[in-house]
mmCIF file of C-alpha atoms in Angstrom:
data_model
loop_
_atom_site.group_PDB
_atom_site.id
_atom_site.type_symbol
_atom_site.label_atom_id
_atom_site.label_comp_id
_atom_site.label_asym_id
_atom_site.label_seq_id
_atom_site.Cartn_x
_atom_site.Cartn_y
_atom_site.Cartn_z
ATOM 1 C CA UNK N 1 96.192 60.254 160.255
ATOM 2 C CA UNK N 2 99.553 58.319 161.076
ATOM 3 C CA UNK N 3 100.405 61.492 163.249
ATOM 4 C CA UNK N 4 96.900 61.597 165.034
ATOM 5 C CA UNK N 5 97.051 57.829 165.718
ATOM 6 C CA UNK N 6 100.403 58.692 167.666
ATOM 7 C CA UNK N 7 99.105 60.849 169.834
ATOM 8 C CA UNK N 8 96.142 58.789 170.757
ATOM 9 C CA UNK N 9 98.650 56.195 170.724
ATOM 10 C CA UNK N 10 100.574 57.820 173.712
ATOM 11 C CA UNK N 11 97.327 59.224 175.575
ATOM 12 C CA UNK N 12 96.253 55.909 176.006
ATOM 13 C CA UNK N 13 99.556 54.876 177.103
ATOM 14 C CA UNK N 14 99.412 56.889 179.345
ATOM 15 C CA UNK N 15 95.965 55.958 180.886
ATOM 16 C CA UNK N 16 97.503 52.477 181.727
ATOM 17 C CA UNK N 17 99.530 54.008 184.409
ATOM 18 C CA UNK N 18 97.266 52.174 187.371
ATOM 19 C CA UNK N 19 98.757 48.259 185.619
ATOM 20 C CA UNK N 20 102.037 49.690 187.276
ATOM 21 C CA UNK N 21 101.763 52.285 190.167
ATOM 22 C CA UNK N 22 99.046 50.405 192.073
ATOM 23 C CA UNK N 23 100.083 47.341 192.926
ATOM 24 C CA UNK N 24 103.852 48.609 193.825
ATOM 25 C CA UNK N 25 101.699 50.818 196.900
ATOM 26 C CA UNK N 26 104.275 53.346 196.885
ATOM 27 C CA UNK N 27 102.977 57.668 197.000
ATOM 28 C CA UNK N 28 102.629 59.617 194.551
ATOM 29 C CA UNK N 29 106.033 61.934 194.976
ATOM 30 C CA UNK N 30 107.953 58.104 195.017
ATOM 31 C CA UNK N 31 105.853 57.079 191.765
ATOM 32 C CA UNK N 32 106.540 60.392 190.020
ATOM 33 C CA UNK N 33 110.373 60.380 190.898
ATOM 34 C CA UNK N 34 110.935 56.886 189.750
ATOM 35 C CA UNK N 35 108.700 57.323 186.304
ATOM 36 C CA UNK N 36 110.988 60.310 185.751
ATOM 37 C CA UNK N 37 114.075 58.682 186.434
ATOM 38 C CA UNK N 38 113.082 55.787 184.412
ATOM 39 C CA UNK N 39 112.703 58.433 181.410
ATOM 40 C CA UNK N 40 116.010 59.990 181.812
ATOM 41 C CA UNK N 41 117.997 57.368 181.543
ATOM 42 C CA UNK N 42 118.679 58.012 177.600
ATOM 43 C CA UNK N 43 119.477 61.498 178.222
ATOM 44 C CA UNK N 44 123.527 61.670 178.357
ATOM 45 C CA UNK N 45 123.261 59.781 175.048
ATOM 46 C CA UNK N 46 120.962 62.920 173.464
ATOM 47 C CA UNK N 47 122.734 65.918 174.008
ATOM 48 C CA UNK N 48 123.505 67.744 170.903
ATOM 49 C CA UNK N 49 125.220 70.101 170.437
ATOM 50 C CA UNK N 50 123.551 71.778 166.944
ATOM 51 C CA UNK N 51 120.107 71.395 169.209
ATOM 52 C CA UNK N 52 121.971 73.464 172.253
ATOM 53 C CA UNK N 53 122.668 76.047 170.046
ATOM 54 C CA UNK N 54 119.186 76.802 169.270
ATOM 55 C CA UNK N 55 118.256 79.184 172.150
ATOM 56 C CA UNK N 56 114.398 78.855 172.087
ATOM 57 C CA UNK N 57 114.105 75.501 171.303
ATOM 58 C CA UNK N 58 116.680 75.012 174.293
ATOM 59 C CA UNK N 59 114.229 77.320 176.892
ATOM 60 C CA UNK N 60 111.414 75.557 175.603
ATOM 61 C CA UNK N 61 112.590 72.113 177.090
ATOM 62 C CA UNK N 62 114.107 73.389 180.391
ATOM 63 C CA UNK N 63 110.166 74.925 180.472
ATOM 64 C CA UNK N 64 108.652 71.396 180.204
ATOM 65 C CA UNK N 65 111.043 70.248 182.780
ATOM 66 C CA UNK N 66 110.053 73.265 185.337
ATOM 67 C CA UNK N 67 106.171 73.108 184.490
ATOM 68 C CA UNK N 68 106.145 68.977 184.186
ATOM 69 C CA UNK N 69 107.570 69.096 188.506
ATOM 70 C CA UNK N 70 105.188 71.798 188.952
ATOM 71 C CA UNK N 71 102.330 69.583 187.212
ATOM 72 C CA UNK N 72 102.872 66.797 188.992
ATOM 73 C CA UNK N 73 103.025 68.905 192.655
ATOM 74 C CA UNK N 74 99.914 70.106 191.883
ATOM 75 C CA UNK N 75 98.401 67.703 190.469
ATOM 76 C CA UNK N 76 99.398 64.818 193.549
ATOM 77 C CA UNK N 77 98.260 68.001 196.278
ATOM 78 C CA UNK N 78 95.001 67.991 194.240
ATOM 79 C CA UNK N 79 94.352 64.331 194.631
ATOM 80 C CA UNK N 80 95.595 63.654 197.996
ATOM 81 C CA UNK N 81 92.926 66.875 198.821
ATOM 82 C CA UNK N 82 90.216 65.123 197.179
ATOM 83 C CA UNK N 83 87.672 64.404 195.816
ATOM 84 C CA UNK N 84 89.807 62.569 193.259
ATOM 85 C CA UNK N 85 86.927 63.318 190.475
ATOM 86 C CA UNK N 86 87.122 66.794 190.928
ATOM 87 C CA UNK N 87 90.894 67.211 190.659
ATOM 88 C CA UNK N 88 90.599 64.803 187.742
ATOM 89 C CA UNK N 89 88.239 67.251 186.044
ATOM 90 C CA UNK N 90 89.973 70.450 186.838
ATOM 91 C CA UNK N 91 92.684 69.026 185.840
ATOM 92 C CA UNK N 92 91.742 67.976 182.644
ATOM 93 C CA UNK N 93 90.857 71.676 181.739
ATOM 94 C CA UNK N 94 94.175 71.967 180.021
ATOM 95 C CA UNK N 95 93.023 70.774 176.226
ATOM 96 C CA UNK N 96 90.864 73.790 176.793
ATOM 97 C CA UNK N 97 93.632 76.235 177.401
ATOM 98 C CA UNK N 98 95.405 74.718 174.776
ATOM 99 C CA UNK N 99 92.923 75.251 172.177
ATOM 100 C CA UNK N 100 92.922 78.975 173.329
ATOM 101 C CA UNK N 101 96.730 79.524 173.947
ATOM 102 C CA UNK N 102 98.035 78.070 170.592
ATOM 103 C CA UNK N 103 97.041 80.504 168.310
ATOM 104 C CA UNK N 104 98.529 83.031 170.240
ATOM 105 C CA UNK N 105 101.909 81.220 171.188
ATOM 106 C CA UNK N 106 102.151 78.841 168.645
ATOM 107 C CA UNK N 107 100.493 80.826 165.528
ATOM 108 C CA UNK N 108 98.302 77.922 165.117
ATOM 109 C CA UNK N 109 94.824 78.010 162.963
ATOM 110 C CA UNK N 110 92.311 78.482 165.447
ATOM 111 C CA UNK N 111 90.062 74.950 165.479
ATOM 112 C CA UNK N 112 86.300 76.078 166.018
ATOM 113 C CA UNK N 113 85.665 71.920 166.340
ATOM 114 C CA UNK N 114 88.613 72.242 169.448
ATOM 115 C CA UNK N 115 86.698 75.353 170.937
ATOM 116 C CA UNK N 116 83.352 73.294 170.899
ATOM 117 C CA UNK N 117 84.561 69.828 171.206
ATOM 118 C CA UNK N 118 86.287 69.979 174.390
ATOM 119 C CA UNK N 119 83.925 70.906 176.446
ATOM 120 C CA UNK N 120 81.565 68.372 175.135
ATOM 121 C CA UNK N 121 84.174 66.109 176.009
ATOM 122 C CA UNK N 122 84.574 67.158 179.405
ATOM 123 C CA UNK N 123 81.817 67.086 180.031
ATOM 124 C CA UNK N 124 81.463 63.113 178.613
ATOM 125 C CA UNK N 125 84.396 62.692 181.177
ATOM 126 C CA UNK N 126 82.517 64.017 183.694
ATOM 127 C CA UNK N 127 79.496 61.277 183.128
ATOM 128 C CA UNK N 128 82.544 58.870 183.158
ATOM 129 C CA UNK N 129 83.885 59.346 186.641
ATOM 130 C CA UNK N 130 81.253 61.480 188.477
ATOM 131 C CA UNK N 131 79.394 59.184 191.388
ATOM 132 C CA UNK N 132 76.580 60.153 193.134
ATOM 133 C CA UNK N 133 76.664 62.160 196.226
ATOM 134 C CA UNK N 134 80.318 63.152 195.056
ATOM 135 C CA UNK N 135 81.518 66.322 196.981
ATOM 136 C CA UNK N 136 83.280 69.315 195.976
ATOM 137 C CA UNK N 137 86.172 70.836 197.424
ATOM 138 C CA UNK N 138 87.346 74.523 196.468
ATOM 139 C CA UNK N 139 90.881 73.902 197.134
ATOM 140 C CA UNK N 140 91.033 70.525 195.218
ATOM 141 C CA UNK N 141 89.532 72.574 192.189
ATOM 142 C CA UNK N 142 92.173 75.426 192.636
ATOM 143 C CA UNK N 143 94.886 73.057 192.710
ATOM 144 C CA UNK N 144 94.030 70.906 189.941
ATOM 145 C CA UNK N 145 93.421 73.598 187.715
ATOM 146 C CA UNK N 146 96.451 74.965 188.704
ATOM 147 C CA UNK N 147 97.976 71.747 187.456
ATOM 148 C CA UNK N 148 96.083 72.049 184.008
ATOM 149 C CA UNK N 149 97.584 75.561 183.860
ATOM 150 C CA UNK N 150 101.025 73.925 183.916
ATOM 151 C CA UNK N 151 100.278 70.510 181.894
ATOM 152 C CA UNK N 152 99.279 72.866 178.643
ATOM 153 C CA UNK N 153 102.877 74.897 178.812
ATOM 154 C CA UNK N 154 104.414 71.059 178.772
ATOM 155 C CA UNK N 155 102.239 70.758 175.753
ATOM 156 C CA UNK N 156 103.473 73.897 174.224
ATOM 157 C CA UNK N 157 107.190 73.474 175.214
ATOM 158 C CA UNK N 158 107.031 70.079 173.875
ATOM 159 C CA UNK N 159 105.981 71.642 170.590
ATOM 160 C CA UNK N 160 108.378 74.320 170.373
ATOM 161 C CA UNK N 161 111.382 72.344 171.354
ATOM 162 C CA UNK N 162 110.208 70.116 168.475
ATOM 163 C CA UNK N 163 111.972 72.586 166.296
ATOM 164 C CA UNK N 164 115.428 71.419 167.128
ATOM 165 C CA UNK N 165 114.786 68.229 169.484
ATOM 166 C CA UNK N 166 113.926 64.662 168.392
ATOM 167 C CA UNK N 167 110.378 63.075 170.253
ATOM 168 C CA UNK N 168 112.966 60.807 172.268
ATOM 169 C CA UNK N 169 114.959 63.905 173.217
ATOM 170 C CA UNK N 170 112.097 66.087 174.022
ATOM 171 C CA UNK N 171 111.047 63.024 176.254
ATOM 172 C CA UNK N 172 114.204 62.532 178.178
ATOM 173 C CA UNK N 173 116.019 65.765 178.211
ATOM 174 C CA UNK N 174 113.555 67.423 180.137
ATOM 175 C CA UNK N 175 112.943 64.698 182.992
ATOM 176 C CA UNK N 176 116.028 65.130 184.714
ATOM 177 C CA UNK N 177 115.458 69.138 185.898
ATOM 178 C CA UNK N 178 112.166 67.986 186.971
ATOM 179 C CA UNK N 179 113.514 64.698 189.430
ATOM 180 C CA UNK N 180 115.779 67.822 190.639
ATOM 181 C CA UNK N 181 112.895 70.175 191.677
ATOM 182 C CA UNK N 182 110.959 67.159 193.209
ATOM 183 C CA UNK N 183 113.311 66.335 195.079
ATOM 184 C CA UNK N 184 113.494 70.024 195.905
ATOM 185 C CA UNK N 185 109.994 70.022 196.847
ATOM 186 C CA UNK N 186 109.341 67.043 198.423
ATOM 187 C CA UNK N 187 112.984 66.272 199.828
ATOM 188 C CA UNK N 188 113.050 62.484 201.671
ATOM 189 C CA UNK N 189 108.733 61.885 200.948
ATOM 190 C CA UNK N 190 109.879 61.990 197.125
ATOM 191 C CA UNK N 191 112.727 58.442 197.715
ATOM 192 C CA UNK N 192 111.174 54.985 197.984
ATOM 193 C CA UNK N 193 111.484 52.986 201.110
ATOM 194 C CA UNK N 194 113.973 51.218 198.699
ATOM 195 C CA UNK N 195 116.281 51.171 195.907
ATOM 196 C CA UNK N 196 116.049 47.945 193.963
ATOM 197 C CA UNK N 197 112.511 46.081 195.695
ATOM 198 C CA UNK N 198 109.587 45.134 193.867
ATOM 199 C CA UNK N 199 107.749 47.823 193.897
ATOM 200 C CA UNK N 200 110.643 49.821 192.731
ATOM 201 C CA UNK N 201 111.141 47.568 189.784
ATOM 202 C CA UNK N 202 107.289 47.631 188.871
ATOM 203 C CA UNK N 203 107.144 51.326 189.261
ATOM 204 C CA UNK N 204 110.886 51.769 187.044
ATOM 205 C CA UNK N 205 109.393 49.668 184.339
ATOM 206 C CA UNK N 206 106.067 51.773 183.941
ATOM 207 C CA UNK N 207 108.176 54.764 183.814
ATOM 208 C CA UNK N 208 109.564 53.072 180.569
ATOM 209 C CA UNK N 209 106.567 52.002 179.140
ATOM 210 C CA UNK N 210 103.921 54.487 180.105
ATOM 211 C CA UNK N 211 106.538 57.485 180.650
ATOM 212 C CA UNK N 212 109.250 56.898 178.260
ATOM 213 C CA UNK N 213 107.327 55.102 175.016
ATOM 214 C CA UNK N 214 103.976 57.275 176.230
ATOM 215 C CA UNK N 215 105.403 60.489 175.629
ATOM 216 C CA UNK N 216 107.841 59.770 172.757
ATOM 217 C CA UNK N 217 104.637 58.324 170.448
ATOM 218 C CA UNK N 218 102.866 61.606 171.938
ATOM 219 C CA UNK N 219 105.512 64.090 171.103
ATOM 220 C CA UNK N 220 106.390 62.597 167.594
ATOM 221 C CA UNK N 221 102.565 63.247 166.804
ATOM 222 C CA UNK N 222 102.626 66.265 167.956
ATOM 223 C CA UNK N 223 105.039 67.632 165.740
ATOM 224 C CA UNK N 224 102.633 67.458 162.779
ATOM 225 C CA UNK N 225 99.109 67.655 164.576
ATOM 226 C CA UNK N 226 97.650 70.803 165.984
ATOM 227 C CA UNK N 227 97.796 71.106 169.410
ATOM 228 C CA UNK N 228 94.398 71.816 170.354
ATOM 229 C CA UNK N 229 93.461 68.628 168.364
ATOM 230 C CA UNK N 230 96.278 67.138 170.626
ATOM 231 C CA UNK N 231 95.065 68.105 173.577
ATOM 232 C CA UNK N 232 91.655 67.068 172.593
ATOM 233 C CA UNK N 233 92.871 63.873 172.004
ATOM 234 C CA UNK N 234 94.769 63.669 175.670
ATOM 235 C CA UNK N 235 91.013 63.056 177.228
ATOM 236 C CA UNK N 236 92.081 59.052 175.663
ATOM 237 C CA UNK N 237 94.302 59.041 179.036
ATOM 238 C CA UNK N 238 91.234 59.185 181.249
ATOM 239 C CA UNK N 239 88.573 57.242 179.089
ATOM 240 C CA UNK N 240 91.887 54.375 179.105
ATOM 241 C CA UNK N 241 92.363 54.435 182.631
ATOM 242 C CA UNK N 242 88.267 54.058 183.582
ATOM 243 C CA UNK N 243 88.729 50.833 181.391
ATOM 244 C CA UNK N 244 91.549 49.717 182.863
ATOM 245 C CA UNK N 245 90.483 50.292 186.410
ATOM 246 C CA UNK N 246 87.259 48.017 185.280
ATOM 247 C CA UNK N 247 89.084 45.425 183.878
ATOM 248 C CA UNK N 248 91.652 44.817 186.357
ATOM 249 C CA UNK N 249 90.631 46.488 189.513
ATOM 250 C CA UNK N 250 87.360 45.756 189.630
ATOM 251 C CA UNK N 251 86.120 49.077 189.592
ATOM 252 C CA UNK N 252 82.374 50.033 188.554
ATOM 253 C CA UNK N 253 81.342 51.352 185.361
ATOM 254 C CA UNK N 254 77.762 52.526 184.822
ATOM 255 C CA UNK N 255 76.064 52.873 182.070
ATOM 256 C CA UNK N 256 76.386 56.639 182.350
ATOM 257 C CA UNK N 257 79.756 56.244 182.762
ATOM 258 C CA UNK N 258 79.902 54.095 179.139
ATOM 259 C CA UNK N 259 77.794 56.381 177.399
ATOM 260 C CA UNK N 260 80.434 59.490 178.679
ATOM 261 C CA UNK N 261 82.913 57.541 177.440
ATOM 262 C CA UNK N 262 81.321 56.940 174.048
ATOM 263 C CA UNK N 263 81.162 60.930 174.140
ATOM 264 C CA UNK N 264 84.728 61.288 174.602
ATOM 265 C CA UNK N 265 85.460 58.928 171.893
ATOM 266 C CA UNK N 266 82.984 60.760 169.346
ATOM 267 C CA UNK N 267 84.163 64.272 170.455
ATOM 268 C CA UNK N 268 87.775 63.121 169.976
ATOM 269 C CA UNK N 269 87.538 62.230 166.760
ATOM 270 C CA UNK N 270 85.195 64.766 165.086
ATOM 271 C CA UNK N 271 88.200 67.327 166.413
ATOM 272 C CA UNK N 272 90.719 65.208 164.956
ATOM 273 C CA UNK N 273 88.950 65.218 161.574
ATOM 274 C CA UNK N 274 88.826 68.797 161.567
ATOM 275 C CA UNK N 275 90.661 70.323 158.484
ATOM 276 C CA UNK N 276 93.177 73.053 159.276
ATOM 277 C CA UNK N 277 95.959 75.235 157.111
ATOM 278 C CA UNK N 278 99.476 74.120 157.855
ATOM 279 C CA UNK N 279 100.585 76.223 160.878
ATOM 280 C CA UNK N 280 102.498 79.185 161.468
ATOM 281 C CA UNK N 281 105.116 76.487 163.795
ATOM 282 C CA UNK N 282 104.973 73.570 161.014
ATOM 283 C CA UNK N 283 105.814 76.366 158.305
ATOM 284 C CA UNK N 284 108.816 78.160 160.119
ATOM 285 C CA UNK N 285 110.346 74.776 161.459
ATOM 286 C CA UNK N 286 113.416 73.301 160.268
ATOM 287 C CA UNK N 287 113.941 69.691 160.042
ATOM 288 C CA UNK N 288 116.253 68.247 162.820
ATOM 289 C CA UNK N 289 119.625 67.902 163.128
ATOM 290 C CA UNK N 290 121.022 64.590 161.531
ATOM 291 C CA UNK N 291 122.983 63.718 164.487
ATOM 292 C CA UNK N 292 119.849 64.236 166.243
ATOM 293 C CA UNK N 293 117.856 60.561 167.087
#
């Protein structure tokens, strides 16, 4: 369970996002392009050079840098559309394609509790941050799906650059060729107003915490738990954030709201108890380099 407890360890990380981003006021192409720079900064010390001869493990990561810019364009178009709830949920459709894509990419045991679970907990995140009267925008659901479509290949590249790539690697490796196609996307909107502020500072040291720690304690875990068990487990990230945004922000939580939370929670870990047959990925992976950290 050591592994499992990493990954929920870095969803929830990840769900504590708002602490940082909010108060620094900045938008969300600044917020992603700082976070990102924050978790490159270890990558000239993790280049490799047994890891860079392993071709598909090597592909693999510059495909969670492509798909992690293309997430996050997505993703930020979907909210800025709105409703925010509805490019939430769409977007949280990715465990879902997970639990049907690894099988067939990964050779992973199919997981009938994934298949059934993560609906249930979708839907459990949908009594979480549904209000009434919310609207529903066609676009916003396009777009947010569209970034669940690229958030599971991060998921899967992660995992298959596992093979020859340490958690921290995976992590920081990647981040750079995405800061380069946001900047290619977004150009100027993408810099903050400035370099060393505040809000620059608050935002830098998120990226570390929430970004950098977030994703290593996520992809360490994921190199010995399913993925559709993982991805089951990334609905923590939502659930955390609701909390947060209660705690600290003062933001209302009904008791429809706790009761899809409870939901998540129980769906979560009834997938993570599942038993499964060591994978066809865990069975044909060698251990990592030594010089590798």
């Amino acid at each position: 369970m050591r592994y499992f407890a990493m990954v929920a360890a870095g969803a929830t990380l990840w769900g504590c996002w708002s602490l940082f981003l909010r108060p620094a006021g900045l938008s969300g192409a600044q917020n992603a392009l700082l976070a990102l720079t924050a978790m490159s900064l270890p990558a000239p010390f993790l280049l490799r050079r047994e890891a860079l001869r392993n071709k598909r493990a090597t592909a693999a990561l510059v495909v969670v840098g492509l798909a992690d810019a293309a997430n996050v364009a997505l993703f930020f178009a979907a909210m800025r559309n709105g409703p925010v709830s509805v490019a939430v949920l769409t977007h949280y459709l990715a465990p879902l394609l997970l639990a049907l894509a690894a099988p067939w990419v990964l050779g992973e045991q199919p997981s009938t509790r994934a298949l059934v679970g993560v609906p249930i907990t979708l839907a459990g995140l949908a009594m979480l941050i549904l209000q009434p009267g919310t609207a529903f925008s066609g676009l916003t659901a396009a777009l947010g799906a569209g970034s669940a479509l690229f958030y599971a290949a991060i998921v899967l590249g992660a995992k298959e650059a596992a093979r020859a790539y340490s958690p921290l690697a995976v992590t920081s490796l990647h981040a750079p060729i995405s800061v380069a196609v946001l900047l290619l996307y977004f150009g100027a909107e993408a810099l903050p107003p400035a370099m060393l502020d505040a809000a620059t500072l608050r935002v830098l040291v998120g990226g570390a915490v929430c970004g950098l720690t977030g994703n290593i304690l996520f992809n360490a875990g994921l190199r010995r738990v399913p993925t559709a068990a993982a991805g089951a487990l990334t609905y923590l990230e939502p659930l955390t954030a609701s909390v947060v945004g209660w705690a600290f922000f003062a933001e209302s939580l009904t008791p429809l709201g706790v009761a899809g939370g409870m939901l998540v929670l129980a769906a979560g870990a009834w997938v993570a108890a599942e038993r499964r047959a060591p994978s066809r990925a865990l069975l044909e992976a060698a251990p990592a380099p030594s010089g590798t950290p």
